[in-house]
PDB file of N, CA and C in Angstrom:
ATOM      1  N   MET A   1       6.237   2.688 -22.613  1.00 45.00           N
ATOM      2  CA  MET A   1       6.504   1.786 -21.499  1.00 45.00           C
ATOM      3  C   MET A   1       7.057   0.480 -22.119  1.00 45.00           C
ATOM      4  N   ALA A   2       8.258   0.134 -21.641  1.00 48.00           N
ATOM      5  CA  ALA A   2       8.913  -1.073 -22.127  1.00 48.00           C
ATOM      6  C   ALA A   2       8.323  -2.294 -21.360  1.00 48.00           C
ATOM      7  N   PRO A   3       8.192  -3.436 -22.092  1.00 52.00           N
ATOM      8  CA  PRO A   3       7.750  -4.644 -21.348  1.00 52.00           C
ATOM      9  C   PRO A   3       8.728  -5.062 -20.337  1.00 52.00           C
ATOM     10  N   LEU A   4       8.256  -5.717 -19.292  1.00 59.00           N
ATOM     11  CA  LEU A   4       9.124  -6.178 -18.210  1.00 59.00           C
ATOM     12  C   LEU A   4       9.958  -7.354 -18.756  1.00 59.00           C
ATOM     13  N   ALA A   5      11.200  -7.486 -18.309  1.00 57.00           N
ATOM     14  CA  ALA A   5      12.075  -8.547 -18.641  1.00 57.00           C
ATOM     15  C   ALA A   5      11.493  -9.898 -18.170  1.00 57.00           C
ATOM     16  N   GLY A   6      11.553 -10.915 -19.001  1.00 60.00           N
ATOM     17  CA  GLY A   6      11.149 -12.196 -18.614  1.00 60.00           C
ATOM     18  C   GLY A   6       9.652 -12.520 -18.734  1.00 60.00           C
ATOM     19  N   THR A   7       8.870 -11.561 -19.189  1.00 66.00           N
ATOM     20  CA  THR A   7       7.409 -11.816 -19.216  1.00 66.00           C
ATOM     21  C   THR A   7       7.038 -12.858 -20.281  1.00 66.00           C
ATOM     22  N   GLU A   8       7.850 -12.989 -21.305  1.00 74.00           N
ATOM     23  CA  GLU A   8       7.567 -14.017 -22.330  1.00 74.00           C
ATOM     24  C   GLU A   8       7.777 -15.450 -21.788  1.00 74.00           C
ATOM     25  N   LEU A   9       8.400 -15.586 -20.636  1.00 83.00           N
ATOM     26  CA  LEU A   9       8.670 -16.876 -20.075  1.00 83.00           C
ATOM     27  C   LEU A   9       7.550 -17.301 -19.079  1.00 83.00           C
ATOM     28  N   ILE A  10       6.535 -16.475 -18.892  1.00 91.00           N
ATOM     29  CA  ILE A  10       5.496 -16.788 -17.945  1.00 91.00           C
ATOM     30  C   ILE A  10       4.377 -17.614 -18.636  1.00 91.00           C
ATOM     31  N   HIS A  11       4.251 -18.861 -18.172  1.00 91.00           N
ATOM     32  CA  HIS A  11       3.218 -19.737 -18.759  1.00 91.00           C
ATOM     33  C   HIS A  11       2.304 -20.336 -17.756  1.00 91.00           C
ATOM     34  N   THR A  12       2.666 -20.340 -16.452  1.00 93.00           N
ATOM     35  CA  THR A  12       1.861 -20.933 -15.389  1.00 93.00           C
ATOM     36  C   THR A  12       1.570 -19.931 -14.323  1.00 93.00           C
ATOM     37  N   PRO A  13       0.532 -20.148 -13.560  1.00 94.00           N
ATOM     38  CA  PRO A  13       0.193 -19.247 -12.467  1.00 94.00           C
ATOM     39  C   PRO A  13       1.321 -19.052 -11.425  1.00 94.00           C
ATOM     40  N   VAL A  14       2.057 -20.159 -11.170  1.00 95.00           N
ATOM     41  CA  VAL A  14       3.181 -20.082 -10.166  1.00 95.00           C
ATOM     42  C   VAL A  14       4.288 -19.183 -10.694  1.00 95.00           C
ATOM     43  N   GLN A  15       4.618 -19.317 -11.993  1.00 95.00           N
ATOM     44  CA  GLN A  15       5.594 -18.458 -12.626  1.00 95.00           C
ATOM     45  C   GLN A  15       5.183 -16.997 -12.538  1.00 95.00           C
ATOM     46  N   LEU A  16       3.866 -16.748 -12.765  1.00 96.00           N
ATOM     47  CA  LEU A  16       3.334 -15.393 -12.697  1.00 96.00           C
ATOM     48  C   LEU A  16       3.460 -14.866 -11.279  1.00 96.00           C
ATOM     49  N   TYR A  17       3.066 -15.688 -10.288  1.00 96.00           N
ATOM     50  CA  TYR A  17       3.148 -15.238  -8.884  1.00 96.00           C
ATOM     51  C   TYR A  17       4.585 -14.870  -8.502  1.00 96.00           C
ATOM     52  N   ARG A  18       5.532 -15.689  -8.905  1.00 96.00           N
ATOM     53  CA  ARG A  18       6.961 -15.406  -8.552  1.00 96.00           C
ATOM     54  C   ARG A  18       7.432 -14.163  -9.239  1.00 96.00           C
ATOM     55  N   HIS A  19       7.059 -13.985 -10.543  1.00 96.00           N
ATOM     56  CA  HIS A  19       7.430 -12.859 -11.306  1.00 96.00           C
ATOM     57  C   HIS A  19       6.916 -11.498 -10.638  1.00 96.00           C
ATOM     58  N   LEU A  20       5.652 -11.571 -10.274  1.00 96.00           N
ATOM     59  CA  LEU A  20       5.044 -10.365  -9.697  1.00 96.00           C
ATOM     60  C   LEU A  20       5.657 -10.019  -8.313  1.00 96.00           C
ATOM     61  N   LEU A  21       6.004 -11.096  -7.601  1.00 96.00           N
ATOM     62  CA  LEU A  21       6.679 -10.791  -6.267  1.00 96.00           C
ATOM     63  C   LEU A  21       8.069 -10.206  -6.493  1.00 96.00           C
ATOM     64  N   ARG A  22       8.761 -10.642  -7.532  1.00 95.00           N
ATOM     65  CA  ARG A  22      10.014 -10.013  -7.873  1.00 95.00           C
ATOM     66  C   ARG A  22       9.851  -8.571  -8.340  1.00 95.00           C
ATOM     67  N   CYS A  23       8.785  -8.314  -9.016  1.00 95.00           N
ATOM     68  CA  CYS A  23       8.487  -6.890  -9.433  1.00 95.00           C
ATOM     69  C   CYS A  23       8.283  -6.013  -8.246  1.00 95.00           C
ATOM     70  N   CYS A  24       7.725  -6.556  -7.156  1.00 95.00           N
ATOM     71  CA  CYS A  24       7.452  -5.726  -6.006  1.00 95.00           C
ATOM     72  C   CYS A  24       8.732  -5.147  -5.400  1.00 95.00           C
ATOM     73  N   ARG A  25       9.828  -5.909  -5.616  1.00 94.00           N
ATOM     74  CA  ARG A  25      11.092  -5.434  -5.019  1.00 94.00           C
ATOM     75  C   ARG A  25      11.521  -4.090  -5.697  1.00 94.00           C
ATOM     76  N   GLN A  26      11.033  -3.755  -6.857  1.00 93.00           N
ATOM     77  CA  GLN A  26      11.346  -2.526  -7.518  1.00 93.00           C
ATOM     78  C   GLN A  26      10.555  -1.306  -7.047  1.00 93.00           C
ATOM     79  N   LEU A  27       9.520  -1.565  -6.246  1.00 94.00           N
ATOM     80  CA  LEU A  27       8.678  -0.486  -5.735  1.00 94.00           C
ATOM     81  C   LEU A  27       9.483   0.308  -4.627  1.00 94.00           C
ATOM     82  N   PRO A  28       9.143   1.588  -4.537  1.00 91.00           N
ATOM     83  CA  PRO A  28      10.000   2.494  -3.661  1.00 91.00           C
ATOM     84  C   PRO A  28       9.987   2.235  -2.186  1.00 91.00           C
ATOM     85  N   SER A  29       8.832   2.042  -1.571  1.00 93.00           N
ATOM     86  CA  SER A  29       8.818   1.973  -0.127  1.00 93.00           C
ATOM     87  C   SER A  29       8.386   0.618   0.318  1.00 93.00           C
ATOM     88  N   ALA A  30       8.759   0.278   1.575  1.00 95.00           N
ATOM     89  CA  ALA A  30       8.391  -0.991   2.173  1.00 95.00           C
ATOM     90  C   ALA A  30       6.893  -1.134   2.313  1.00 95.00           C
ATOM     91  N   ALA A  31       6.258  -0.039   2.595  1.00 96.00           N
ATOM     92  CA  ALA A  31       4.773  -0.087   2.708  1.00 96.00           C
ATOM     93  C   ALA A  31       4.083  -0.365   1.390  1.00 96.00           C
ATOM     94  N   THR A  32       4.578   0.233   0.348  1.00 95.00           N
ATOM     95  CA  THR A  32       4.061  -0.036  -0.987  1.00 95.00           C
ATOM     96  C   THR A  32       4.318  -1.473  -1.377  1.00 95.00           C
ATOM     97  N   GLN A  33       5.495  -1.959  -1.131  1.00 96.00           N
ATOM     98  CA  GLN A  33       5.862  -3.332  -1.471  1.00 96.00           C
ATOM     99  C   GLN A  33       4.911  -4.316  -0.722  1.00 96.00           C
ATOM    100  N   GLN A  34       4.707  -4.023   0.566  1.00 97.00           N
ATOM    101  CA  GLN A  34       3.829  -4.909   1.360  1.00 97.00           C
ATOM    102  C   GLN A  34       2.431  -4.886   0.813  1.00 97.00           C
ATOM    103  N   HIS A  35       1.883  -3.712   0.461  1.00 97.00           N
ATOM    104  CA  HIS A  35       0.579  -3.600  -0.076  1.00 97.00           C
ATOM    105  C   HIS A  35       0.411  -4.410  -1.355  1.00 97.00           C
ATOM    106  N   TYR A  36       1.323  -4.325  -2.258  1.00 96.00           N
ATOM    107  CA  TYR A  36       1.185  -5.042  -3.544  1.00 96.00           C
ATOM    108  C   TYR A  36       1.483  -6.531  -3.386  1.00 96.00           C
ATOM    109  N   ARG A  37       2.340  -6.899  -2.458  1.00 97.00           N
ATOM    110  CA  ARG A  37       2.552  -8.323  -2.182  1.00 97.00           C
ATOM    111  C   ARG A  37       1.271  -8.992  -1.662  1.00 97.00           C
ATOM    112  N   HIS A  38       0.632  -8.260  -0.842  1.00 97.00           N
ATOM    113  CA  HIS A  38      -0.660  -8.711  -0.271  1.00 97.00           C
ATOM    114  C   HIS A  38      -1.719  -8.831  -1.371  1.00 97.00           C
ATOM    115  N   ALA A  39      -1.781  -7.869  -2.222  1.00 96.00           N
ATOM    116  CA  ALA A  39      -2.722  -7.888  -3.361  1.00 96.00           C
ATOM    117  C   ALA A  39      -2.429  -9.052  -4.301  1.00 96.00           C
ATOM    118  N   ILE A  40      -1.171  -9.293  -4.580  1.00 97.00           N
ATOM    119  CA  ILE A  40      -0.718 -10.408  -5.428  1.00 97.00           C
ATOM    120  C   ILE A  40      -1.183 -11.722  -4.792  1.00 97.00           C
ATOM    121  N   ARG A  41      -0.938 -11.921  -3.534  1.00 97.00           N
ATOM    122  CA  ARG A  41      -1.281 -13.156  -2.816  1.00 97.00           C
ATOM    123  C   ARG A  41      -2.813 -13.376  -2.887  1.00 97.00           C
ATOM    124  N   GLN A  42      -3.552 -12.299  -2.589  1.00 97.00           N
ATOM    125  CA  GLN A  42      -4.965 -12.392  -2.608  1.00 97.00           C
ATOM    126  C   GLN A  42      -5.496 -12.779  -4.000  1.00 97.00           C
ATOM    127  N   GLY A  43      -4.935 -12.183  -5.069  1.00 95.00           N
ATOM    128  CA  GLY A  43      -5.356 -12.504  -6.439  1.00 95.00           C
ATOM    129  C   GLY A  43      -4.999 -13.936  -6.783  1.00 95.00           C
ATOM    130  N   TYR A  44      -3.859 -14.372  -6.385  1.00 95.00           N
ATOM    131  CA  TYR A  44      -3.399 -15.757  -6.616  1.00 95.00           C
ATOM    132  C   TYR A  44      -4.414 -16.740  -5.941  1.00 95.00           C
ATOM    133  N   ASN A  45      -4.691 -16.450  -4.709  1.00 95.00           N
ATOM    134  CA  ASN A  45      -5.559 -17.366  -3.927  1.00 95.00           C
ATOM    135  C   ASN A  45      -7.018 -17.343  -4.479  1.00 95.00           C
ATOM    136  N   SER A  46      -7.439 -16.157  -4.941  1.00 95.00           N
ATOM    137  CA  SER A  46      -8.858 -16.133  -5.489  1.00 95.00           C
ATOM    138  C   SER A  46      -9.035 -16.814  -6.826  1.00 95.00           C
ATOM    139  N   HIS A  47      -7.914 -16.983  -7.566  1.00 92.00           N
ATOM    140  CA  HIS A  47      -7.958 -17.653  -8.883  1.00 92.00           C
ATOM    141  C   HIS A  47      -7.352 -19.064  -8.847  1.00 92.00           C
ATOM    142  N   SER A  48      -7.104 -19.549  -7.629  1.00 90.00           N
ATOM    143  CA  SER A  48      -6.396 -20.865  -7.552  1.00 90.00           C
ATOM    144  C   SER A  48      -7.228 -22.002  -8.095  1.00 90.00           C
ATOM    145  N   ASP A  49      -8.555 -21.873  -8.137  1.00 93.00           N
ATOM    146  CA  ASP A  49      -9.331 -22.935  -8.634  1.00 93.00           C
ATOM    147  C   ASP A  49      -9.691 -22.855 -10.151  1.00 93.00           C
ATOM    148  N   GLU A  50      -9.077 -21.868 -10.792  1.00 93.00           N
ATOM    149  CA  GLU A  50      -9.305 -21.685 -12.218  1.00 93.00           C
ATOM    150  C   GLU A  50      -8.600 -22.855 -13.004  1.00 93.00           C
ATOM    151  N   ASP A  51      -9.379 -23.488 -13.916  1.00 93.00           N
ATOM    152  CA  ASP A  51      -8.792 -24.618 -14.676  1.00 93.00           C
ATOM    153  C   ASP A  51      -8.904 -24.420 -16.182  1.00 93.00           C
ATOM    154  N   ASP A  52      -9.515 -23.409 -16.684  1.00 95.00           N
ATOM    155  CA  ASP A  52      -9.594 -23.159 -18.124  1.00 95.00           C
ATOM    156  C   ASP A  52      -8.298 -22.502 -18.573  1.00 95.00           C
ATOM    157  N   PRO A  53      -7.542 -23.177 -19.484  1.00 94.00           N
ATOM    158  CA  PRO A  53      -6.266 -22.599 -19.949  1.00 94.00           C
ATOM    159  C   PRO A  53      -6.373 -21.251 -20.621  1.00 94.00           C
ATOM    160  N   GLU A  54      -7.465 -21.034 -21.326  1.00 96.00           N
ATOM    161  CA  GLU A  54      -7.645 -19.719 -22.008  1.00 96.00           C
ATOM    162  C   GLU A  54      -7.830 -18.621 -20.982  1.00 96.00           C
ATOM    163  N   ARG A  55      -8.611 -18.918 -19.976  1.00 95.00           N
ATOM    164  CA  ARG A  55      -8.855 -17.948 -18.858  1.00 95.00           C
ATOM    165  C   ARG A  55      -7.577 -17.667 -18.100  1.00 95.00           C
ATOM    166  N   ILE A  56      -6.761 -18.693 -17.888  1.00 95.00           N
ATOM    167  CA  ILE A  56      -5.537 -18.536 -17.126  1.00 95.00           C
ATOM    168  C   ILE A  56      -4.588 -17.638 -17.966  1.00 95.00           C
ATOM    169  N   GLN A  57      -4.526 -17.845 -19.267  1.00 95.00           N
ATOM    170  CA  GLN A  57      -3.647 -16.987 -20.072  1.00 95.00           C
ATOM    171  C   GLN A  57      -4.132 -15.536 -20.067  1.00 95.00           C
ATOM    172  N   MET A  58      -5.454 -15.348 -20.060  1.00 96.00           N
ATOM    173  CA  MET A  58      -5.987 -13.974 -19.980  1.00 96.00           C
ATOM    174  C   MET A  58      -5.598 -13.351 -18.674  1.00 96.00           C
ATOM    175  N   ILE A  59      -5.735 -14.040 -17.575  1.00 95.00           N
ATOM    176  CA  ILE A  59      -5.359 -13.562 -16.280  1.00 95.00           C
ATOM    177  C   ILE A  59      -3.899 -13.185 -16.234  1.00 95.00           C
ATOM    178  N   ILE A  60      -3.012 -14.026 -16.842  1.00 95.00           N
ATOM    179  CA  ILE A  60      -1.574 -13.809 -16.838  1.00 95.00           C
ATOM    180  C   ILE A  60      -1.282 -12.540 -17.618  1.00 95.00           C
ATOM    181  N   GLN A  61      -1.874 -12.402 -18.790  1.00 96.00           N
ATOM    182  CA  GLN A  61      -1.657 -11.244 -19.631  1.00 96.00           C
ATOM    183  C   GLN A  61      -2.079  -9.931 -18.927  1.00 96.00           C
ATOM    184  N   ARG A  62      -3.250  -9.993 -18.320  1.00 96.00           N
ATOM    185  CA  ARG A  62      -3.717  -8.792 -17.605  1.00 96.00           C
ATOM    186  C   ARG A  62      -2.830  -8.436 -16.416  1.00 96.00           C
ATOM    187  N   ALA A  63      -2.421  -9.438 -15.686  1.00 96.00           N
ATOM    188  CA  ALA A  63      -1.613  -9.226 -14.491  1.00 96.00           C
ATOM    189  C   ALA A  63      -0.247  -8.622 -14.904  1.00 96.00           C
ATOM    190  N   VAL A  64       0.315  -9.038 -15.987  1.00 96.00           N
ATOM    191  CA  VAL A  64       1.595  -8.544 -16.463  1.00 96.00           C
ATOM    192  C   VAL A  64       1.412  -7.079 -16.870  1.00 96.00           C
ATOM    193  N   LYS A  65       0.300  -6.801 -17.610  1.00 96.00           N
ATOM    194  CA  LYS A  65       0.075  -5.358 -18.046  1.00 96.00           C
ATOM    195  C   LYS A  65      -0.141  -4.495 -16.771  1.00 96.00           C
ATOM    196  N   ASP A  66      -0.871  -4.988 -15.789  1.00 96.00           N
ATOM    197  CA  ASP A  66      -1.045  -4.221 -14.581  1.00 96.00           C
ATOM    198  C   ASP A  66       0.263  -3.943 -13.862  1.00 96.00           C
ATOM    199  N   ALA A  67       1.073  -4.923 -13.823  1.00 96.00           N
ATOM    200  CA  ALA A  67       2.405  -4.818 -13.142  1.00 96.00           C
ATOM    201  C   ALA A  67       3.239  -3.758 -13.838  1.00 96.00           C
ATOM    202  N   GLU A  68       3.240  -3.788 -15.171  1.00 95.00           N
ATOM    203  CA  GLU A  68       3.949  -2.790 -15.914  1.00 95.00           C
ATOM    204  C   GLU A  68       3.454  -1.424 -15.613  1.00 95.00           C
ATOM    205  N   TRP A  69       2.128  -1.239 -15.556  1.00 95.00           N
ATOM    206  CA  TRP A  69       1.471   0.039 -15.297  1.00 95.00           C
ATOM    207  C   TRP A  69       1.948   0.575 -13.880  1.00 95.00           C
ATOM    208  N   ILE A  70       1.810  -0.339 -12.922  1.00 95.00           N
ATOM    209  CA  ILE A  70       2.088   0.052 -11.511  1.00 95.00           C
ATOM    210  C   ILE A  70       3.662   0.473 -11.418  1.00 95.00           C
ATOM    211  N   LEU A  71       4.500  -0.303 -11.972  1.00 95.00           N
ATOM    212  CA  LEU A  71       5.912  -0.030 -11.961  1.00 95.00           C
ATOM    213  C   LEU A  71       6.182   1.330 -12.653  1.00 95.00           C
ATOM    214  N   ASP A  72       5.540   1.546 -13.795  1.00 94.00           N
ATOM    215  CA  ASP A  72       5.687   2.800 -14.520  1.00 94.00           C
ATOM    216  C   ASP A  72       5.180   3.965 -13.669  1.00 94.00           C
ATOM    217  N   LYS A  73       4.047   3.758 -13.022  1.00 93.00           N
ATOM    218  CA  LYS A  73       3.487   4.849 -12.150  1.00 93.00           C
ATOM    219  C   LYS A  73       4.441   5.271 -11.053  1.00 93.00           C
ATOM    220  N   TYR A  74       5.074   4.278 -10.447  1.00 91.00           N
ATOM    221  CA  TYR A  74       5.983   4.653  -9.287  1.00 91.00           C
ATOM    222  C   TYR A  74       7.337   5.139  -9.772  1.00 91.00           C
ATOM    223  N   THR A  75       7.802   4.697 -10.899  1.00 85.00           N
ATOM    224  CA  THR A  75       9.162   5.177 -11.362  1.00 85.00           C
ATOM    225  C   THR A  75       9.022   6.522 -11.990  1.00 85.00           C
ATOM    226  N   LYS A  76       7.880   6.957 -12.479  1.00 82.00           N
ATOM    227  CA  LYS A  76       7.723   8.296 -13.023  1.00 82.00           C
ATOM    228  C   LYS A  76       7.633   9.361 -11.986  1.00 82.00           C
ATOM    229  N   LYS A  77       7.317   9.003 -10.743  1.00 62.00           N
ATOM    230  CA  LYS A  77       7.193   9.951  -9.621  1.00 62.00           C
ATOM    231  C   LYS A  77       8.562  10.556  -9.218  1.00 62.00           C
ATOM    232  N   LYS A  78       9.620   9.851  -9.524  1.00 54.00           N
ATOM    233  CA  LYS A  78      10.959  10.317  -9.141  1.00 54.00           C
ATOM    234  C   LYS A  78      11.342  11.619  -9.833  1.00 54.00           C
TER     235      LYS A  78
END
């Protein structure tokens, strides 16, 4: 699985949020895109009060790995 383009440029939660929304555009169906957009928004809102920089970086790294897995899952179905 190749890393997603631009992931090395993600340093803030807002950059992560925008990156993940862009990744949603690569998903196959509108329903799938809507589902993951909603999940991204919920995750962003639930961690909006996080202020520990180490924890934020852990969340960013995990979210990028999860996005790679999800995109890989849907592109292999073809």
